[in-house]
Tab-separated table of C-alpha atoms in Angstrom:
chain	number	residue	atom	x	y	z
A	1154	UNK	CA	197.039	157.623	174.571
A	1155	UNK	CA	199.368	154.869	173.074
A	1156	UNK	CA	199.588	151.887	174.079
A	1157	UNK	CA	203.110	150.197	174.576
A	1158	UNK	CA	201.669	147.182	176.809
A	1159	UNK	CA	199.349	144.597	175.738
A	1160	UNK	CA	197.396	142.145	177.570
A	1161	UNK	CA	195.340	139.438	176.135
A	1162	UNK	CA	190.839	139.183	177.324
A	1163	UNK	CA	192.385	136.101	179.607
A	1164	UNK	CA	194.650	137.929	181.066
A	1165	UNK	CA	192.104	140.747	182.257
A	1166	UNK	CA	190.224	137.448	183.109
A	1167	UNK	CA	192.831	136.680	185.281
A	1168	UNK	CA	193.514	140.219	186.846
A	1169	UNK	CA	189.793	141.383	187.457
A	1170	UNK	CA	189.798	137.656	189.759
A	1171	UNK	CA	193.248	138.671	191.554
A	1172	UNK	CA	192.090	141.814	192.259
A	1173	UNK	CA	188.857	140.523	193.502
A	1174	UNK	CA	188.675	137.537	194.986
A	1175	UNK	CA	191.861	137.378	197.761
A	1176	UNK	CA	189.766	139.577	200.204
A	1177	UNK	CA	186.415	137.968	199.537
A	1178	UNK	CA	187.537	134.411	200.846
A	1179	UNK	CA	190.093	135.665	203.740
A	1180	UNK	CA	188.310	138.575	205.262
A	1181	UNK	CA	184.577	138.694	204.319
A	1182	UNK	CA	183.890	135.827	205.517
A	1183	UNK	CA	184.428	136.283	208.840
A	1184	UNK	CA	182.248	139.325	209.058
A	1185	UNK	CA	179.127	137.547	207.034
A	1186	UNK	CA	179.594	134.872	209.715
A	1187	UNK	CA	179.815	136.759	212.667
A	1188	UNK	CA	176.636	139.311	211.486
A	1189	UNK	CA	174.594	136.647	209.460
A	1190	UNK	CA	174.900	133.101	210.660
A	1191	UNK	CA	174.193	130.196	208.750
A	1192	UNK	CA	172.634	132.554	206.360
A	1193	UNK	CA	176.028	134.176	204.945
A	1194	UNK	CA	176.133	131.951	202.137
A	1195	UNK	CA	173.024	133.634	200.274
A	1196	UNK	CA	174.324	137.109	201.389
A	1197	UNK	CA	177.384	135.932	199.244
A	1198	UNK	CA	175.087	134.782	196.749
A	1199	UNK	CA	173.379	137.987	196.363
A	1200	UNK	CA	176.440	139.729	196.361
A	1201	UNK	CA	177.518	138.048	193.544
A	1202	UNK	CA	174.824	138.721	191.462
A	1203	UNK	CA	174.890	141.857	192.135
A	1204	UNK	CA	178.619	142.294	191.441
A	1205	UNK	CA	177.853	141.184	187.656
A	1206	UNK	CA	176.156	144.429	187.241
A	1207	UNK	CA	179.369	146.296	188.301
A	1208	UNK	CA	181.196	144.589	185.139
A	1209	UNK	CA	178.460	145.524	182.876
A	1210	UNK	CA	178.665	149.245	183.910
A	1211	UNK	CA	182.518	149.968	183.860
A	1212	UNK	CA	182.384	147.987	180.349
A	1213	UNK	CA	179.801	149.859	179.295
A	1214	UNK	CA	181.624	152.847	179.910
A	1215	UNK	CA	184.953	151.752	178.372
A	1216	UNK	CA	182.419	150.406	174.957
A	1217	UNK	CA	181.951	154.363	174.381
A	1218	UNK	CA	185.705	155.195	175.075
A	1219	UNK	CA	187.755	152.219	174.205
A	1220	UNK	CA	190.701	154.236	173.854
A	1221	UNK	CA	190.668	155.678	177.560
A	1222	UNK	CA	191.268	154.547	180.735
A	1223	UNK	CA	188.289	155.420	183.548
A	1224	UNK	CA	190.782	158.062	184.611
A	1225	UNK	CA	190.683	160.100	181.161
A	1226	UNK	CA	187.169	159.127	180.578
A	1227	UNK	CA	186.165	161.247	183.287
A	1228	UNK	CA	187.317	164.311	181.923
A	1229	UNK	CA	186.460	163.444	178.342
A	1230	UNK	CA	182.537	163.483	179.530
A	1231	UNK	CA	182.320	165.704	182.782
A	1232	UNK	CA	185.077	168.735	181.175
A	1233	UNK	CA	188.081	169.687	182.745
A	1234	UNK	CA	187.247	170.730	186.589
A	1235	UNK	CA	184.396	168.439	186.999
A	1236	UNK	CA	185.848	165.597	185.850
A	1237	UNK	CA	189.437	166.252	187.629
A	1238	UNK	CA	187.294	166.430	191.202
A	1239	UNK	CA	185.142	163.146	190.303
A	1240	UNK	CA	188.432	161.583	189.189
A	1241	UNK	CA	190.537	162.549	192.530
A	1242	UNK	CA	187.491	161.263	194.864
A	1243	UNK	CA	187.391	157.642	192.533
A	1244	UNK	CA	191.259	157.500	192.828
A	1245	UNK	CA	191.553	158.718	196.349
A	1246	UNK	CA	188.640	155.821	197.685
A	1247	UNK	CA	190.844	153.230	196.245
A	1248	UNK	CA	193.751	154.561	197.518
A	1249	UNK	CA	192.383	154.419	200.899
A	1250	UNK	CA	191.311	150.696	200.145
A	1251	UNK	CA	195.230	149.719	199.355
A	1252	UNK	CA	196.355	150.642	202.961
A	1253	UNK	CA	193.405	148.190	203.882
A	1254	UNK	CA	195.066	145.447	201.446
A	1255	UNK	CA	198.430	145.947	202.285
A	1256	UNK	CA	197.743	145.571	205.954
A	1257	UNK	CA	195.467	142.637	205.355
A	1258	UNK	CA	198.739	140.843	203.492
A	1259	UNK	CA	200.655	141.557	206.516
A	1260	UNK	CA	198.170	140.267	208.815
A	1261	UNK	CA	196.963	136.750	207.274
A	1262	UNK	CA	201.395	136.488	206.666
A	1263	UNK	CA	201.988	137.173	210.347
A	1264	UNK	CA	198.835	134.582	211.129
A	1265	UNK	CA	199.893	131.633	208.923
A	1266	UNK	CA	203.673	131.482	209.451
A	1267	UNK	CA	203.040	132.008	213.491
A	1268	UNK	CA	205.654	134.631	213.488
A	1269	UNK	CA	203.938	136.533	216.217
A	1270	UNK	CA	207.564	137.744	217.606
A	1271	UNK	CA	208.767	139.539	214.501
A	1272	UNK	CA	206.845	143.158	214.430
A	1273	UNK	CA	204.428	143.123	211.356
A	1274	UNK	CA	206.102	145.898	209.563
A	1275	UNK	CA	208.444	143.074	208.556
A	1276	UNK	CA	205.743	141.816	206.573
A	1277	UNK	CA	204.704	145.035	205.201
A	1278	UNK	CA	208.088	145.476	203.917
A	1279	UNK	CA	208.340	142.578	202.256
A	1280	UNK	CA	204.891	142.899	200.787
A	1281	UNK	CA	205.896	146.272	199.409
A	1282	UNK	CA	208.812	145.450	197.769
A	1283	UNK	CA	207.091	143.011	195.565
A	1284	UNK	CA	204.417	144.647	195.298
A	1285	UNK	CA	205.956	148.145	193.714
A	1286	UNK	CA	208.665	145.182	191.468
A	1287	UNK	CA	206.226	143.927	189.925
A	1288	UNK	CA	203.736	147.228	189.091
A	1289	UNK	CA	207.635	148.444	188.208
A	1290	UNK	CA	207.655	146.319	185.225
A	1291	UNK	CA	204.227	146.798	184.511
A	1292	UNK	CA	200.413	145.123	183.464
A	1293	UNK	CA	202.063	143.043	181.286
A	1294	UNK	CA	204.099	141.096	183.988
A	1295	UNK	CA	201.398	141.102	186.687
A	1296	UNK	CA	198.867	139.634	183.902
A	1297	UNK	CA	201.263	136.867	183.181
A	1298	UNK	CA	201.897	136.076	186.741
A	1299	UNK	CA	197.971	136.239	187.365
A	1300	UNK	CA	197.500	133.706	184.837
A	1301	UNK	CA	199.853	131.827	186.409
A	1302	UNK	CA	199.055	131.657	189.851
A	1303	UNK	CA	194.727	131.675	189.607
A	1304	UNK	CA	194.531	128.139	188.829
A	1305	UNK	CA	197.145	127.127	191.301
A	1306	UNK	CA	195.740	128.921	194.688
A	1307	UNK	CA	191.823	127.979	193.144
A	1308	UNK	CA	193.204	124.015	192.906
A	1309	UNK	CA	194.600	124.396	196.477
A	1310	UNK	CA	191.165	125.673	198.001
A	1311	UNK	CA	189.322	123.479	196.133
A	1312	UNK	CA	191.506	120.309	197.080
A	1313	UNK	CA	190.865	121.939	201.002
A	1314	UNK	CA	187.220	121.916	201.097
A	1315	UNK	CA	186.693	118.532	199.751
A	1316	UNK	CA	189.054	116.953	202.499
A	1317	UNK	CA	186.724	119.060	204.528
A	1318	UNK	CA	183.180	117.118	203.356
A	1319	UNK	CA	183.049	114.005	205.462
A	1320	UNK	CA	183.199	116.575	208.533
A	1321	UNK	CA	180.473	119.379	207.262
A	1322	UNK	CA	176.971	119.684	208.700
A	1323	UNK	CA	174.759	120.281	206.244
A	1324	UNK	CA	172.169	121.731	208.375
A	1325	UNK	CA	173.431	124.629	208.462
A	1326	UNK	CA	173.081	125.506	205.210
A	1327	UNK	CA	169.315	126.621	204.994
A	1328	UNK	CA	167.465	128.827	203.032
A	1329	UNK	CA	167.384	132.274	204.880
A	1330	UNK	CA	164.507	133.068	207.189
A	1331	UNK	CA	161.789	135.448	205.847
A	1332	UNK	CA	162.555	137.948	208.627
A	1333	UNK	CA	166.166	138.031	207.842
A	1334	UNK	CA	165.771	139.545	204.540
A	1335	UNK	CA	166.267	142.847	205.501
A	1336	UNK	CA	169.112	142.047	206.985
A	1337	UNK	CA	170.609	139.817	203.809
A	1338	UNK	CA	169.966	142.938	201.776
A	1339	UNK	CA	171.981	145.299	204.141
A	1340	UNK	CA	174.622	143.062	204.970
A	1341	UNK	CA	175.578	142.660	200.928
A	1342	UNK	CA	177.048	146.097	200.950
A	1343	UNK	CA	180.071	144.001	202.724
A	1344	UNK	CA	181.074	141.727	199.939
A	1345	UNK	CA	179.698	144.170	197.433
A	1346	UNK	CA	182.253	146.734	198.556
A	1347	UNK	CA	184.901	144.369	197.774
A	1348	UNK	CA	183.131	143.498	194.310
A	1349	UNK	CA	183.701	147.135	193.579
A	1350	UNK	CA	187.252	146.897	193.371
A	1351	UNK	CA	186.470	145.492	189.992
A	1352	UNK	CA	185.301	149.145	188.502
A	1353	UNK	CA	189.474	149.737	189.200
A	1354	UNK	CA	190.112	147.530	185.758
A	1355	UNK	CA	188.420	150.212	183.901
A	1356	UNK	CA	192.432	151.987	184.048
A	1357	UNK	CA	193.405	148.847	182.006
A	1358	UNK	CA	190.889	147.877	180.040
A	1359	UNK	CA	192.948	149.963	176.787
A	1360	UNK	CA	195.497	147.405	177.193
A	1361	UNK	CA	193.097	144.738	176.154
A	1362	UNK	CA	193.606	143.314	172.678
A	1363	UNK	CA	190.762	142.513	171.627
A	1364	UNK	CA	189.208	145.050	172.923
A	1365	UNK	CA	185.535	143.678	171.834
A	1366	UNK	CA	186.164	140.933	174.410
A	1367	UNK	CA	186.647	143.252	177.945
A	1368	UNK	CA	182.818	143.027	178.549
A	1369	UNK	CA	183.259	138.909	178.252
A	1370	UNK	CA	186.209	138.855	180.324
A	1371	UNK	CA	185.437	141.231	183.286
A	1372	UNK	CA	182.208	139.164	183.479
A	1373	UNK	CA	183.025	135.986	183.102
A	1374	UNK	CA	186.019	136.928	186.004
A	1375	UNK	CA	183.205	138.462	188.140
A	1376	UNK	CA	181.069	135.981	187.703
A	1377	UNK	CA	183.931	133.260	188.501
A	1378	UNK	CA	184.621	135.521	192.150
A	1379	UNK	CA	180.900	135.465	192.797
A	1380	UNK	CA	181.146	131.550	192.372
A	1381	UNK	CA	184.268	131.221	194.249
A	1382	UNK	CA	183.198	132.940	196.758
A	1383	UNK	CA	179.758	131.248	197.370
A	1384	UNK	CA	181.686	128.266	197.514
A	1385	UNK	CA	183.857	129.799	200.317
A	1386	UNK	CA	181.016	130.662	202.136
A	1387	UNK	CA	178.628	127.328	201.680
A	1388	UNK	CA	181.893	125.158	202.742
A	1389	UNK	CA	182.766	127.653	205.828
A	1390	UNK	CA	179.498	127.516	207.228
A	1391	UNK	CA	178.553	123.585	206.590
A	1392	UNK	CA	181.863	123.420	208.640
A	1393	UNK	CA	181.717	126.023	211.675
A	1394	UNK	CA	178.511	126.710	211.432
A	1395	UNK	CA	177.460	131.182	211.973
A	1396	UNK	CA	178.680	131.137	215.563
A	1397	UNK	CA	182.258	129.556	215.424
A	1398	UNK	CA	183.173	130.811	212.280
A	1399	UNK	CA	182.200	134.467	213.293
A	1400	UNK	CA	184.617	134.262	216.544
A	1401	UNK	CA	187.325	133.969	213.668
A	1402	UNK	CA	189.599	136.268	211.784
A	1403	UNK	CA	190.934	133.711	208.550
A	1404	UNK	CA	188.194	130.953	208.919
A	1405	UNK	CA	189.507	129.820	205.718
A	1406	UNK	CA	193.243	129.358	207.068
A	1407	UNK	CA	191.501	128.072	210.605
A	1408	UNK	CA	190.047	125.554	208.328
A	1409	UNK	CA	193.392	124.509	206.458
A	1410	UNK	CA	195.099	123.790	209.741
A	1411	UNK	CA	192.184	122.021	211.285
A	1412	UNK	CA	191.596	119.206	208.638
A	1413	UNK	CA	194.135	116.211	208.492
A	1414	UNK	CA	195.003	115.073	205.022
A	1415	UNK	CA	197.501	111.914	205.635
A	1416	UNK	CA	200.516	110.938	207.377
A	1417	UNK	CA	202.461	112.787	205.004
A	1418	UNK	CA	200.743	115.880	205.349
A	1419	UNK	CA	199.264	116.700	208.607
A	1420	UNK	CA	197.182	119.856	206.924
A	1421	UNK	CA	197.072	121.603	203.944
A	1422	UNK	CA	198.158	125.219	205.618
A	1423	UNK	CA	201.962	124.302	204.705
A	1424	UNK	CA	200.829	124.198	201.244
A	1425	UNK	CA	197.791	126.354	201.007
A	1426	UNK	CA	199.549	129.916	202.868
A	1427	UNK	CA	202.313	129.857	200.346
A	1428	UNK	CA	199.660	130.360	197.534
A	1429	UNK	CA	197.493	132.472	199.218
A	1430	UNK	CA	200.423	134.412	200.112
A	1431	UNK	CA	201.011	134.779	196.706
A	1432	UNK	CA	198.076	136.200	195.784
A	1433	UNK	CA	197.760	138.876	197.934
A	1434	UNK	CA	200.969	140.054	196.769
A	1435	UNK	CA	199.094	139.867	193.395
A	1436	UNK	CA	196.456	142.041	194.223
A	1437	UNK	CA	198.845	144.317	196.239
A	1438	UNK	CA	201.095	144.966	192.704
A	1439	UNK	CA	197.699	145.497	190.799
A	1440	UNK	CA	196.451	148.520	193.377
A	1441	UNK	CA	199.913	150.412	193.307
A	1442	UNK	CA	200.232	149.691	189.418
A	1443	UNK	CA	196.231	150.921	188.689
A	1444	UNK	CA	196.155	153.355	191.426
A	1445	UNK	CA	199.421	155.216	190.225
A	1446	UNK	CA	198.422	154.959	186.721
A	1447	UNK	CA	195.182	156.809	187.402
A	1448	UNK	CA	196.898	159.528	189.354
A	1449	UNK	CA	199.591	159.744	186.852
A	1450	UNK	CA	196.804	160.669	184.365
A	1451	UNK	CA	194.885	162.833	187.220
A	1452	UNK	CA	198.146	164.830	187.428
A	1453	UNK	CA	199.476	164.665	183.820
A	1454	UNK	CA	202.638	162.850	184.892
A	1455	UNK	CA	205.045	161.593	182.280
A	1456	UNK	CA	206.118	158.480	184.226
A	1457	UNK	CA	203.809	156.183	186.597
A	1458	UNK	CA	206.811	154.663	188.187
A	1459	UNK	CA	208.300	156.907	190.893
A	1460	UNK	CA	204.561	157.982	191.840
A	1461	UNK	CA	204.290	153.947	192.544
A	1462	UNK	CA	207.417	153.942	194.717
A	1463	UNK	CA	205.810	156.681	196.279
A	1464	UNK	CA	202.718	155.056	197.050
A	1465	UNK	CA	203.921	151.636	197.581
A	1466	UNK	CA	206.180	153.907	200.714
A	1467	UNK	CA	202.729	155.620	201.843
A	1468	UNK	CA	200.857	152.056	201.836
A	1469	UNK	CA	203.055	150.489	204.385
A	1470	UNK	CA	203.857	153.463	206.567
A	1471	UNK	CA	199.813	154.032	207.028
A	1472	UNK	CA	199.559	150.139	206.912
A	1473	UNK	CA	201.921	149.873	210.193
A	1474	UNK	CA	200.642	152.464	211.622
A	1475	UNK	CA	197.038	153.014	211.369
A	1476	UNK	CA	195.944	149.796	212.937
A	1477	UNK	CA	197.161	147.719	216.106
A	1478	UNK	CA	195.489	144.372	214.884
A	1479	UNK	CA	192.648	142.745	212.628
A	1480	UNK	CA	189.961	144.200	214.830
A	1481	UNK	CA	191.352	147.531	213.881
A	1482	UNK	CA	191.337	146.707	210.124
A	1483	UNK	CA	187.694	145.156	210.287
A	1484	UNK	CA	186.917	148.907	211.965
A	1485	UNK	CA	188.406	150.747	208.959
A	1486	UNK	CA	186.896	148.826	206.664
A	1487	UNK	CA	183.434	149.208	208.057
A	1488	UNK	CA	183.397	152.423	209.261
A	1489	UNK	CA	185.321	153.974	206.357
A	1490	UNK	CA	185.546	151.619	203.435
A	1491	UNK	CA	182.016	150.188	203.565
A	1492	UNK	CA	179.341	152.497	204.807
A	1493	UNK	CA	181.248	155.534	203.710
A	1494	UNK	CA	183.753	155.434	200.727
A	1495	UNK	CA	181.900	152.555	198.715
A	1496	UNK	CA	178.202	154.909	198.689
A	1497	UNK	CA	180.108	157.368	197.364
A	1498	UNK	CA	182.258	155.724	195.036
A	1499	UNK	CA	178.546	153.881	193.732
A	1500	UNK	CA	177.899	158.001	193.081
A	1501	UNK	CA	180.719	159.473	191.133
A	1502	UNK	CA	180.728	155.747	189.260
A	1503	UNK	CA	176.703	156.214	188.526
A	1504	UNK	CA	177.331	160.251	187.481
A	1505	UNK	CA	179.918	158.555	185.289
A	1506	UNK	CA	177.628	156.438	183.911
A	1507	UNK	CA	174.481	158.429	183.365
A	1508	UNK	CA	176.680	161.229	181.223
A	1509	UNK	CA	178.298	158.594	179.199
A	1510	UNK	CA	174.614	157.483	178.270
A	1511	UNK	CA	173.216	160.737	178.012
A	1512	UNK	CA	176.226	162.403	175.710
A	1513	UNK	CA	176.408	163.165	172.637
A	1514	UNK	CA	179.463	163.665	171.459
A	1515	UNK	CA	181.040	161.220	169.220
A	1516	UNK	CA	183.855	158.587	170.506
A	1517	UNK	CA	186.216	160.876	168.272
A	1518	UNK	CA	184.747	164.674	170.031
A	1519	UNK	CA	185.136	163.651	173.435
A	1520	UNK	CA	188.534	162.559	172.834
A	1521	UNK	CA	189.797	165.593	171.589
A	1522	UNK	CA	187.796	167.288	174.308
A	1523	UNK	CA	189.756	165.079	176.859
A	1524	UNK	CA	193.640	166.260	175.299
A	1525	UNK	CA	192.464	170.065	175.765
């Protein structure tokens, strides 16, 4: 494979917590609310831990073929057929997980700008368009614009919860109940799901120069989601409370409009949506760019950028049509994302795994076992 892109370890710092993080502090939250109580914040703290691990294992992988992307790696280890199924299922889960994130863009867009006359397929539109621009023009420009942005949107959520302090009720923060354990351990397969997305960098990771420094920088970015969105959760619930903050869809937008910051600025959603906006488009560009990539190489395509235009088209058709509101996303992503694609995507990722340990073939064998 040659390389004609390069991104820098901060960059991929950047990009593994854009592709992360968006959904963890818009949409989790409401779910670990609405299920858990005033004990989501350790179900996000669990989750967080546990996320670390997924870093170490698609790093691990990549530290035995730095060369390859996830995509080729699979056939380099599991042969031709086997690894061409295991491939197409990885690919296919996260392809099903874009429609999810395109119509969650359109959804928080449609939410924060109270445009509830104009149909949300406007959104979707919109959201495409950038989205397929900027995986048009490559890693390159959606690492830069990560890099860019991160700091920015963290600031602005940051600045938000600390207005919110002098009205958060610290009593709701306790440590979880013994016989809520079971339940804390069940209900992490929510923001773990979401953690997953993370194994997706593994179709990037040969961009990275150094490449010593991916493990470090998938990490330290996981790591820096998990603590984010702790955060996120400790300040939603000192602030709702379980109960109110369940009953809503964005608590963290709810939260923006509710707190006054000044006569000059009434509340922080004027400046906060903008960025958050933003970012989901982000994370949109860095599914269709990783996503096409990987089928490109599934598929032995010369060029990833009409199959992106293709699957930008795909997301927001499926996107408008596959759900009537937020309730119907939330449904998808349980039902389908969750408890079904996300147990099997652990499996083909831990198959993945095991034969990369167990192999041995030499970095340079199983590459010229992967061009056959």
């Amino acid at each position: 494979m040659q390389n004609k892109e390069r991104i820098s370890p901060s960059q991929l710092f950047s990009v593994a917590v854009m592709a992360i993080y968006p959904t963890m502090i818009l949409m989790v939250p409401s779910q670990l609310l609405k299920v858990n109580g005033d004990d989501a914040p350790w179900v996000a703290l669990l989750a967080a831990l546990i996320g670390a691990a997924f870093a170490w294992v698609s790093t691990s992988i990549h530290h035995k073929f730095p060369q390859y992307r996830i995509t080729t790696t699979f056939v380099a280890v599991l042969g031709r057929w086997a690894g061409w199924l295991f491939c197409f299922i990885f690919l296919s889960i996260y392809f099903g997980a874009g429609i999810a994130i395109f119509r969650e863009f359109g959804e928080m867009a449609s939410w924060a700008f109270a445009f509830g006359d104009i149909p949300i397929g406007i959104f979707l539109i919109m959201g495409g368009i950038n989205a397929f621009y900027l995986s048009y023009h490559g890693i390159e420009v959606i690492a830069r614009l990560s890099q860019l942005m991160l700091p920015i949107s963290v600031l602005a959520v940051f600045v938000m919860f600390v207005s919110a302090i002098p009205w958060m009720n610290w009593k709701f923060v306790l440590p979880p109940l013994p016989e809520m354990n079971n339940e804390l351990l069940r209900m992490t397969l929510h923001p773990l799901a979401f953690f997953a997305e993370g194994f997706l960098m593994g179709t990037i990771y040969p961009y990275v120069q150094p490449a010593a420094r991916v493990r470090r920088s998938m990490l330290c970015g996981t790591l820096m989601t998990g603590a984010i969105f702790t955060v996120t959760m400790i300040s939603l619930t000192a602030y709702f409370g379980g109960t109110r903050g369940g009953n809503m869809t964005f608590p963290l937008l709810h939260l923006s409009k509710e707190i006054r910051y000044g006569i000059f600025l009434s509340h922080l959603q004027v400046v906060m949506v903008p960025f958050l906006v933003s970012v989901i488009c982000i994370k949109q560009a860095i599914f269709v760019y990783t996503v096409s990539l990987g089928f490109r190489d599934l598929f032995r395509l010369k060029d990833y950028r009409p199959l992106s235009l293709f699957i930008t088209v795909i997301y927001t058709v499926l996107a408008s049509l596959l759900f009537n509101n937020a309730s119907d996303l939330w449904q998808f992503m349980s039902q389908y994302l969750i408890y079904k694609a996300f147990p099997i995507l652990l499996a083909v990722t831990g198959i993945l795994y095991i034969a990369v340990l167990l192999t041995k073939k030499n970095r340079s064998g199983a590459m010229q076992h992967a061009k056959k």
